[in-house]
Coordinates of C-alpha atoms in Angstrom, one line a residue:
M1 CA 31.8 -54.5 -24.6
A2 CA 30.0 -52.1 -26.7
G3 CA 27.1 -53.2 -24.8
V4 CA 28.3 -52.9 -21.8
A5 CA 29.2 -49.3 -22.3
W6 CA 25.7 -48.9 -23.7
R7 CA 24.1 -50.1 -20.6
H8 CA 26.4 -48.1 -18.2
G9 CA 25.9 -44.8 -20.4
R10 CA 22.1 -45.7 -19.9
S11 CA 22.3 -46.1 -16.2
A12 CA 24.1 -43.0 -16.0
A13 CA 21.8 -41.2 -17.6
G14 CA 19.0 -42.3 -15.7
S15 CA 20.6 -41.5 -12.4
R16 CA 21.2 -38.2 -13.7
R17 CA 17.4 -37.9 -14.9
V18 CA 16.3 -39.2 -11.3
H19 CA 18.7 -36.6 -9.9
Q20 CA 17.1 -34.0 -11.4
G21 CA 13.5 -35.1 -11.2
I22 CA 14.3 -35.4 -7.3
C23 CA 15.9 -31.9 -7.1
T24 CA 13.1 -30.2 -9.1
L25 CA 10.5 -31.8 -6.4
V26 CA 12.3 -30.7 -3.8
A27 CA 13.0 -27.3 -5.2
R28 CA 9.3 -26.8 -5.8
R29 CA 8.2 -27.8 -2.2
V30 CA 11.1 -25.3 -0.6
L31 CA 9.5 -22.7 -2.8
N32 CA 6.2 -23.7 -1.8
F33 CA 7.2 -23.2 2.0
L34 CA 9.0 -20.2 2.1
R35 CA 6.1 -18.5 -0.2
G36 CA 3.8 -19.6 3.0
V37 CA 6.6 -18.0 5.2
V38 CA 6.5 -14.8 3.2
E39 CA 2.8 -14.6 3.3
V40 CA 2.7 -14.8 6.8
V41 CA 5.6 -12.2 7.2
E42 CA 2.9 -10.0 5.2
V43 CA 0.4 -10.4 7.7
R44 CA 2.7 -9.8 10.4
Y45 CA 3.0 -6.0 9.0
S46 CA -0.7 -5.5 9.2
D47 CA -1.5 -6.8 12.7
V48 CA -5.2 -7.3 11.5
A49 CA -5.6 -11.3 11.2
P50 CA -3.3 -13.8 13.5
P51 CA -0.9 -15.6 11.3
Q52 CA -1.4 -18.2 13.2
E53 CA -4.0 -19.4 10.9
R54 CA -1.5 -18.9 7.8
V55 CA 0.6 -21.0 9.8
Q56 CA -1.5 -23.9 10.1
A57 CA -2.3 -23.3 6.2
V58 CA 1.5 -23.7 5.6
L59 CA 1.3 -27.2 7.6
V60 CA -1.6 -28.8 5.3
D61 CA 0.4 -27.7 2.3
G62 CA 3.4 -29.2 3.8
M63 CA 1.3 -32.3 4.6
I64 CA -0.2 -32.8 1.2
G65 CA 3.5 -32.1 -0.4
Q66 CA 4.9 -34.4 1.5
S67 CA 2.5 -37.6 0.8
V68 CA 2.3 -36.4 -2.9
T69 CA 6.2 -36.0 -3.6
L70 CA 6.9 -39.3 -2.0
P71 CA 4.8 -41.5 -4.6
I72 CA 6.1 -39.6 -7.4
V73 CA 9.7 -39.9 -6.1
V74 CA 9.0 -43.7 -5.8
T75 CA 7.4 -43.9 -9.5
V76 CA 10.3 -41.9 -11.2
T77 CA 12.8 -44.1 -9.4
A78 CA 11.2 -47.2 -10.3
L79 CA 11.0 -46.2 -14.0
N80 CA 15.1 -45.8 -13.7
V81 CA 16.0 -48.6 -11.9
G82 CA 13.9 -51.6 -12.5
R83 CA 11.7 -53.9 -10.3
E84 CA 14.5 -55.3 -8.4
P85 CA 15.3 -53.2 -5.6
W86 CA 11.5 -53.2 -4.4
S87 CA 11.7 -56.8 -4.0
T88 CA 14.3 -56.2 -0.9
P89 CA 13.4 -55.4 2.8
W90 CA 14.2 -52.0 2.1
G91 CA 12.3 -51.3 -0.9
L92 CA 8.9 -53.2 0.7
A93 CA 9.6 -50.8 3.8
A94 CA 9.7 -48.0 1.6
L95 CA 6.7 -48.9 -0.3
G96 CA 4.8 -49.7 2.9
L97 CA 5.5 -46.3 4.4
V98 CA 4.7 -44.2 1.3
G99 CA 1.3 -46.1 0.8
A100 CA 0.5 -45.6 4.7
S101 CA 1.2 -42.0 4.3
V102 CA -1.1 -41.7 0.7
I103 CA -3.7 -43.7 2.4
Y104 CA -4.0 -41.2 5.7
L105 CA -3.5 -38.4 3.4
A106 CA -6.6 -40.0 1.4
A107 CA -8.4 -40.7 4.6
L108 CA -7.8 -37.2 6.2
L109 CA -9.3 -34.9 3.1
T110 CA -12.1 -37.3 2.4
V111 CA -13.6 -36.8 6.1
Q112 CA -12.9 -33.1 5.8
R113 CA -14.1 -32.7 2.6
H114 CA -17.6 -34.4 3.8
R115 CA -17.1 -31.8 6.5
G116 CA -17.0 -28.9 4.4
V117 CA -13.8 -27.6 5.8
L118 CA -10.2 -28.2 5.8
T119 CA -8.3 -27.7 8.6
P120 CA -4.8 -29.2 9.6
P121 CA -4.2 -32.6 11.6
P122 CA -3.6 -32.6 14.8
P123 CA 0.5 -31.9 15.8
A124 CA 1.1 -35.3 16.9
T125 CA -0.4 -37.4 14.1
S126 CA 1.8 -34.9 11.6
L127 CA 4.7 -35.8 13.6
V128 CA 3.9 -39.3 13.2
V129 CA 3.2 -38.9 9.3
L130 CA 6.5 -36.7 9.1
L131 CA 8.7 -39.4 10.8
A132 CA 7.1 -42.1 8.5
S133 CA 8.0 -39.9 5.0
L134 CA 11.5 -39.5 6.2
V135 CA 12.0 -43.4 7.0
S136 CA 10.8 -43.8 3.7
L137 CA 13.1 -41.9 2.0
T138 CA 16.0 -43.4 3.9
C139 CA 14.6 -46.5 3.3
L140 CA 14.3 -45.8 -0.7
N141 CA 18.0 -44.5 -0.6
I142 CA 19.2 -47.7 0.8
A143 CA 17.4 -49.9 -1.7
V144 CA 18.3 -48.2 -4.9
R145 CA 21.9 -48.1 -3.3
A146 CA 22.1 -44.0 -4.4
P147 CA 24.3 -41.5 -3.0
L148 CA 23.2 -39.6 0.1
G149 CA 23.0 -36.5 -1.8
Y150 CA 20.5 -37.8 -4.1
Y151 CA 17.5 -38.2 -1.4
M152 CA 18.8 -37.4 2.2
P153 CA 18.4 -33.3 1.5
V154 CA 14.8 -33.9 1.3
L155 CA 15.1 -35.2 5.3
L156 CA 16.2 -31.8 6.2
V157 CA 13.0 -30.3 4.3
G158 CA 10.8 -32.7 6.7
V159 CA 12.6 -30.5 10.0
L160 CA 11.4 -27.5 8.7
F161 CA 7.9 -28.5 9.1
T162 CA 8.2 -29.4 12.9
C163 CA 9.6 -25.7 13.2
E164 CA 5.7 -25.0 12.8
F165 CA 4.0 -26.8 15.5
C166 CA 6.4 -28.3 17.9
D167 CA 8.4 -26.8 20.7
L168 CA 12.3 -26.9 21.0
S169 CA 12.6 -30.5 22.4
M170 CA 10.5 -31.8 19.5
R171 CA 12.3 -29.8 16.8
L172 CA 15.4 -31.1 18.3
A173 CA 14.1 -35.0 18.4
A174 CA 13.1 -34.4 14.9
L175 CA 16.6 -33.2 14.0
G176 CA 17.9 -36.2 16.1
I177 CA 15.9 -38.8 13.9
A178 CA 16.7 -37.0 10.6
V179 CA 20.6 -37.7 11.5
G180 CA 20.0 -40.7 12.6
L181 CA 18.5 -41.8 9.5
V182 CA 21.3 -40.6 7.9
T183 CA 24.0 -42.2 9.8
V184 CA 21.8 -45.6 8.7
A185 CA 21.9 -44.9 5.5
A186 CA 25.7 -44.0 5.6
W187 CA 26.4 -47.2 7.4
V188 CA 24.5 -49.6 5.3
D189 CA 26.0 -47.8 2.3
G190 CA 29.5 -49.1 3.8
D191 CA 30.8 -45.7 5.2
R192 CA 33.0 -46.4 8.4
G193 CA 35.5 -44.4 10.8
L194 CA 36.1 -40.7 9.3
P195 CA 33.8 -40.6 6.4
L196 CA 31.0 -41.8 8.7
A197 CA 31.3 -38.8 11.2
T198 CA 31.8 -36.5 8.6
V199 CA 28.5 -37.1 7.1
V200 CA 27.1 -37.2 10.7
V201 CA 28.9 -33.9 11.3
M202 CA 27.5 -32.2 8.3
Y203 CA 23.7 -33.0 8.3
A204 CA 23.7 -32.4 11.9
W205 CA 25.6 -29.1 11.7
I206 CA 23.0 -28.3 8.7
G207 CA 19.9 -29.1 10.4
G208 CA 20.8 -27.3 13.8
I209 CA 21.2 -24.3 11.6
V210 CA 17.7 -24.6 10.0
V211 CA 16.2 -25.6 13.3
V212 CA 17.6 -22.6 15.4
L213 CA 16.5 -20.1 11.9
M214 CA 13.4 -21.5 11.5
G215 CA 12.6 -21.7 15.0
R216 CA 13.1 -18.6 15.8
L217 CA 11.2 -17.3 12.9
V218 CA 8.2 -19.2 13.7
D219 CA 8.6 -18.1 17.5
L220 CA 8.4 -14.3 16.4
L221 CA 5.8 -14.9 14.2
Q222 CA 3.4 -16.7 16.9
G223 CA 4.7 -13.7 19.3
I224 CA 3.4 -11.3 16.6
A225 CA -0.2 -13.3 16.3
S226 CA -0.4 -13.1 20.1
R227 CA 0.0 -9.4 20.4
G228 CA -2.4 -9.0 17.5
K229 CA -5.2 -11.4 19.1
R230 CA -4.2 -9.1 22.4
L231 CA -4.5 -5.6 20.2
Q232 CA -7.6 -6.9 18.9
D233 CA -9.2 -7.6 22.5
L234 CA -7.9 -4.3 23.6
A235 CA -9.7 -2.6 20.3
D236 CA -13.0 -4.9 21.2
A237 CA -12.9 -3.7 24.5
M238 CA -12.5 0.2 23.8
A239 CA -15.0 -0.2 20.9
G240 CA -18.3 0.5 23.0
A241 CA -17.1 3.4 25.2
E242 CA -19.0 6.5 25.2
S243 CA -16.3 8.7 26.0
V244 CA -12.3 8.9 25.6
T245 CA -11.6 8.7 29.1
R246 CA -13.9 5.9 29.8
G247 CA -12.4 3.9 26.9
L248 CA -8.8 4.0 28.4
E249 CA -10.6 2.7 31.9
V250 CA -11.7 -0.4 30.1
G251 CA -8.6 -0.7 27.8
L252 CA -6.2 -0.3 30.7
P253 CA -6.5 -3.8 32.5
L254 CA -5.4 -5.1 28.8
V255 CA -2.2 -3.3 28.2
G256 CA -0.5 -5.7 30.3
G257 CA -1.1 -8.1 27.6
V258 CA 0.8 -6.2 25.4
L259 CA 3.6 -4.8 27.2
P260 CA 4.8 -6.5 30.4
C261 CA 3.8 -4.3 33.1
D262 CA 2.6 -4.1 36.5
L263 CA 1.0 -0.1 36.5
V264 CA -0.2 1.8 34.0
V265 CA -1.2 5.6 34.0
V266 CA -2.6 7.8 31.1
A267 CA -2.2 11.5 31.9
G268 CA -3.3 14.2 29.5
R269 CA -1.5 17.8 28.8
F270 CA -3.6 21.0 28.7
P271 CA -3.0 23.7 26.5
S272 CA -1.5 25.3 29.7
G273 CA 0.8 23.0 30.0
R274 CA -0.6 21.2 33.3
I275 CA -0.4 17.1 33.2
V276 CA -3.3 15.7 34.7
G277 CA -3.8 11.9 35.4
T278 CA -6.9 10.6 33.6
A279 CA -6.9 6.7 34.3
V280 CA -4.7 4.5 36.2
W281 CA -4.5 0.5 36.6
P282 CA -4.6 -1.2 38.6
P283 CA -7.5 1.2 40.0
S284 CA -5.8 0.9 43.6
S285 CA -2.9 2.4 42.6
D286 CA -2.6 6.3 42.6
G287 CA 0.2 6.5 39.9
E288 CA 1.6 9.9 40.8
E289 CA 5.3 8.8 40.6
L290 CA 4.8 7.8 36.5
L291 CA 3.3 11.5 36.1
A292 CA 6.4 13.0 37.3
R293 CA 8.6 10.8 34.8
P294 CA 10.2 12.8 32.2
E295 CA 9.8 9.9 29.9
L296 CA 6.0 11.1 30.0
V297 CA 6.7 14.4 28.6
R298 CA 9.3 13.7 26.2
A299 CA 6.2 11.1 24.3
I300 CA 3.9 14.2 24.4
E301 CA 6.6 16.6 22.6
T302 CA 8.3 13.9 20.3
D303 CA 4.9 12.1 19.6
A304 CA 6.5 8.8 19.6
P305 CA 7.3 6.2 22.0
V306 CA 10.0 6.2 24.7
L307 CA 11.4 3.1 26.0
T308 CA 14.0 3.0 29.0
A309 CA 14.8 0.1 31.1
A310 CA 11.8 0.5 33.5
Y311 CA 9.3 2.5 31.8
C312 CA 7.6 2.9 28.5
A313 CA 5.4 6.2 27.6
L314 CA 3.7 6.4 24.2
P315 CA 1.2 8.8 22.9
V316 CA -2.7 8.1 22.7
G317 CA -4.2 10.4 20.6
F318 CA -6.5 13.6 22.0
G319 CA -9.4 13.5 24.2
D320 CA -11.2 16.1 26.6
G321 CA -9.2 18.9 25.5
A322 CA -5.7 17.8 25.9
E323 CA -3.2 15.9 24.5
L324 CA -3.0 12.0 26.1
A325 CA -0.1 9.6 26.4
M326 CA 0.5 6.3 28.5
I327 CA 3.3 5.5 30.7
A328 CA 3.6 2.1 32.0
R329 CA 6.3 0.6 34.6
L330 CA 7.7 -2.6 33.4
Q331 CA 8.3 -6.1 34.1
R332 CA 10.7 -7.4 31.7
R333 CA 10.8 -11.1 31.0
K334 CA 13.4 -13.1 29.8
G335 CA 13.9 -12.5 26.0
D336 CA 12.4 -9.4 26.1
T337 CA 14.9 -7.5 24.0
D338 CA 14.6 -3.9 23.4
L339 CA 13.6 -4.1 19.8
R340 CA 10.6 -6.3 20.7
M341 CA 9.4 -3.9 23.6
L342 CA 9.7 -0.8 21.2
E343 CA 7.8 -2.7 18.2
S344 CA 5.1 -3.7 21.0
A345 CA 5.2 0.0 22.0
R346 CA 4.4 1.4 18.7
A347 CA 2.1 -1.3 17.9
L348 CA 0.3 -0.3 21.0
A349 CA 0.5 3.3 20.4
S350 CA -1.0 2.9 16.9
A351 CA -3.9 0.8 18.1
M352 CA -4.7 2.9 21.2
L353 CA -4.6 6.4 18.6
K354 CA -6.9 4.6 16.3
M355 CA -9.2 3.9 19.3
T356 CA -9.3 7.3 20.9
S357 CA -9.3 8.9 17.6
R358 CA -12.5 6.7 17.1
I359 CA -14.2 7.4 20.3
A360 CA -13.5 11.1 20.0
F361 CA -15.1 11.1 16.5
V362 CA -18.1 8.8 17.7
S363 CA -18.7 11.1 20.8
L364 CA -18.9 14.3 18.4
L365 CA -21.2 12.6 16.2
R366 CA -23.6 11.5 19.2
R367 CA -23.2 15.3 21.0
E368 CA -24.0 17.1 17.1
G369 CA -27.0 14.6 17.4
R370 CA -28.3 15.7 20.6
I371 CA -27.7 19.7 19.7
D372 CA -29.9 22.3 18.0
P373 CA -27.6 23.9 15.6
L374 CA -29.3 27.4 15.9
T375 CA -29.6 28.0 19.2
G376 CA -26.9 25.8 20.8
L377 CA -29.5 24.2 23.0
G378 CA -30.2 20.5 23.3
N379 CA -32.6 19.3 21.0
R380 CA -35.9 16.9 21.2
R381 CA -33.7 13.6 21.5
A382 CA -31.8 15.3 24.3
L383 CA -34.7 16.3 26.0
L384 CA -36.3 13.0 26.0
E385 CA -32.9 11.3 27.1
R386 CA -32.6 13.8 30.2
L387 CA -36.6 13.3 31.0
Q388 CA -35.7 9.5 31.2
D389 CA -32.6 9.9 33.1
E390 CA -34.3 12.3 35.9
M391 CA -37.3 9.3 35.9
V392 CA -34.7 6.5 36.6
R393 CA -33.2 8.8 39.5
S394 CA -36.7 9.4 40.9
P395 CA -38.7 6.4 41.1
G396 CA -42.5 6.5 41.3
G397 CA -42.0 10.3 41.9
S398 CA -40.6 10.2 45.0
V399 CA -38.3 13.5 43.9
P400 CA -40.6 16.1 42.2
L401 CA -39.6 16.7 38.4
G402 CA -41.1 19.8 36.5
L403 CA -41.5 20.1 33.0
A404 CA -42.6 23.6 31.6
M405 CA -43.4 24.0 27.6
I406 CA -42.7 27.4 26.3
D407 CA -44.1 28.8 22.8
L408 CA -43.2 32.4 21.3
D409 CA -46.4 33.9 20.8
E410 CA -47.3 35.3 16.9
F411 CA -43.9 34.0 15.9
K412 CA -45.0 33.4 12.2
K413 CA -46.2 37.0 12.2
F414 CA -42.9 38.1 13.4
N415 CA -41.2 36.0 10.7
D416 CA -43.6 37.4 8.1
S417 CA -42.8 41.2 9.1
Y418 CA -38.8 40.9 9.8
G419 CA -37.8 37.9 8.0
H420 CA -36.6 34.6 8.6
V421 CA -32.9 35.6 9.4
A422 CA -34.6 38.2 12.2
G423 CA -36.6 34.9 13.4
D424 CA -33.3 33.1 13.6
E425 CA -31.8 35.8 15.7
L426 CA -34.7 36.1 18.1
L427 CA -34.6 32.3 18.6
S428 CA -31.2 32.3 19.6
T429 CA -31.7 35.4 21.9
M430 CA -34.7 33.5 23.5
A431 CA -32.5 30.5 24.3
A432 CA -30.0 33.1 25.7
I433 CA -32.4 34.3 28.2
L434 CA -34.2 31.1 29.1
A435 CA -30.8 29.3 29.9
A436 CA -29.7 32.6 31.7
N437 CA -32.8 32.5 34.2
V438 CA -32.8 29.0 35.2
R439 CA -30.5 26.8 37.4
D440 CA -27.6 24.9 36.6
H441 CA -28.8 21.4 36.9
D442 CA -32.0 22.6 35.2
M443 CA -32.3 21.9 31.3
V444 CA -33.3 24.2 28.2
A445 CA -33.8 22.0 25.0
R446 CA -35.6 23.6 22.0
Y447 CA -38.3 21.3 21.3
G448 CA -39.0 22.3 17.7
G449 CA -39.9 25.5 15.6
E450 CA -40.6 28.1 18.2
E451 CA -41.5 25.9 21.0
F452 CA -38.8 25.2 24.1
C453 CA -38.9 22.9 26.9
I454 CA -37.4 23.3 30.4
V455 CA -36.6 20.2 32.7
L456 CA -36.7 21.3 36.4
P457 CA -35.4 18.6 38.3
R458 CA -36.3 18.3 41.9
T459 CA -39.0 21.1 41.4
D460 CA -43.0 20.7 41.8
V461 CA -45.6 22.2 39.8
A462 CA -46.2 25.1 42.1
G463 CA -42.0 25.7 42.0
A464 CA -42.3 25.6 38.0
Y465 CA -45.4 28.2 37.8
T466 CA -43.4 30.5 39.9
L467 CA -40.2 30.7 37.7
M468 CA -41.8 30.4 34.6
D469 CA -43.7 33.5 35.5
R470 CA -40.8 35.2 36.4
I471 CA -39.0 34.4 32.8
R472 CA -42.4 35.6 31.2
C473 CA -41.9 39.1 32.8
V474 CA -37.9 38.9 32.1
V475 CA -39.3 38.5 28.5
N476 CA -41.6 40.9 28.5
A477 CA -39.2 43.5 30.0
D478 CA -36.2 43.1 27.7
P479 CA -35.4 45.4 25.1
A480 CA -33.8 42.4 23.0
A481 CA -36.9 40.3 22.6
T482 CA -38.7 43.1 20.3
G483 CA -42.0 42.9 22.1
V484 CA -42.5 39.3 21.6
T485 CA -44.5 37.2 24.4
L486 CA -44.5 33.8 25.6
S487 CA -47.2 31.2 26.6
I488 CA -45.8 28.5 28.7
G489 CA -47.5 25.3 30.1
V490 CA -46.1 23.7 33.4
T491 CA -46.9 20.4 35.1
Q492 CA -45.0 17.6 37.3
W493 CA -44.2 14.2 36.6
S494 CA -46.9 11.9 38.0
G495 CA -44.4 9.2 38.7
L496 CA -45.8 6.6 36.3
E497 CA -46.5 8.4 33.1
S498 CA -43.8 8.1 30.3
A499 CA -41.5 11.0 29.0
V500 CA -43.7 11.5 25.9
G501 CA -46.6 11.5 28.3
L502 CA -45.4 14.1 30.3
I503 CA -44.8 16.5 27.6
E504 CA -47.9 15.5 26.0
R505 CA -49.3 17.3 29.5
A506 CA -47.5 20.3 29.5
D507 CA -48.5 20.7 25.8
R508 CA -51.9 20.7 26.9
A509 CA -51.2 23.4 29.3
L510 CA -49.5 25.2 26.7
Y511 CA -52.3 25.2 24.4
E512 CA -55.0 26.4 27.0
A513 CA -52.3 29.3 27.6
K514 CA -52.9 30.1 24.2
Q515 CA -56.8 29.8 24.1
R516 CA -57.0 32.2 27.2
G517 CA -55.4 35.0 25.4
R518 CA -51.4 34.4 25.5
D519 CA -48.7 35.8 27.6
Q520 CA -49.5 33.7 30.5
V521 CA -48.7 30.5 32.6
I522 CA -50.9 27.6 32.6
A523 CA -50.0 25.0 35.5
A524 CA -51.6 21.1 34.3
E525 CA -53.2 19.6 37.0
V526 CA -51.5 16.6 38.4
V527 CA -53.5 13.5 38.0
A528 CA -52.5 10.3 38.8
P529 CA -52.7 8.0 35.7
V530 CA -55.2 5.4 35.2
W531 CA -54.1 1.8 34.0
T532 CA -55.6 -1.2 33.3
H533 CA -55.3 -4.4 35.8
P534 CA -54.6 -7.6 34.0
G535 CA -58.2 -8.7 35.5
G536 CA -59.8 -6.0 33.7
S537 CA -60.9 -3.5 36.4
A538 CA -59.5 -0.1 36.1
V539 CA -57.1 0.8 38.7
R540 CA -56.1 4.8 39.9
A541 CA -52.9 5.4 41.3
V542 CA -52.8 6.8 44.9

């Protein structure tokens, strides 16, 4: 009798150890899964990387956890219940399914290790392995004749993983399979009637709650991932724009991927209070109806997104001297709640503000890199770019293009006599005189030191000579020039030479003006350049 009591106590203690070990393993798996979900939620707030990558990583962790946990559960169970349950069909089935899962995982990891990258298995394969794991747990529960509370809760953990890579129908199918396995285990255990119905209803209810909650969470994270990807596409499209207006024109077609809409307008409010449209999508629309919407003004004044049933307006930064705001006419889809729409609008406003600020900053740097800080004129880089643009507009010299190079005579002596501050003031004065005596489409640039260049579109060498001689006389008569004279060389583009070659010919004419006594204009002869034919003979343009 004492021996029977001892064996019964040993059996109860062993069952408790099995129960504790299984609960510990299940708790660790659930904690690992929730830790992965928390990391996904952290990525969600930054909108930097798509959380789908992290979701797939959680799936890999779940597969590994499933395949590692099952052999441990089988081993712990075998140590406590002996070898008798494993000789039954249920025990053999459990061992076979566990072995298949482990072999599949080992093969998968071996192949992927050889490839040097760990990627999640296909969803269909993952679902099959998951189903095999669930069936093995059911067979194990039946084989050892354990209460349902020992192994069956693990089935719900398996259902969690289907929420990450399956749609609603597959989630419900996985839940149905789990409830069916619980029903089989309860039936084999002898439950009938009301007890069996209670078990089925309890697991179905709890599993339904798990599927709904996790499904909503995963759908939300996938929506955020999709929105993050579209915002990144928007940023990439706008990144290369040279101006804020151009960036908005390029980015507007992608706004519909973040906010469901069929008409988008960007408008700027100037200090005078006037609101002017700067960009519209689709381009065939005028967007006048949106410019009159009060939501647009409210978004500018509150500096925050404004959402109504049919419109959404949001601030997008500053550009071209105006406060910019965007307004979209919404096309709501099923499931587009105000909260979700407002989150998308805030994310879009943040992304647009970053991009417009970046474009404006880059444009400012580009502009400053092309302006001479002393005179406010274009510098040598701006001069070369303007010459190249004009050459493109006049292929082969079909339209005359004149160039003048100007040098202040005896400027070094002026600096030595009056100081460098007075010399800088003289350069600024000379720049103002030159700019005031040319046409609007002409360009005055500071070439370097006391040298200036003037680009004269649609002007031949004779016209350039006449204009420069008149400017020379204006400088001689202007008391602000303090008696400084000009030496000027002018020329005309031949139609074949480069911008540097054109400048060199004007510079040679300037040097000749210096050699002839200064304070005069010399026109360089327009000579067609000579280049070498591939055959070796010299060819002269006519």
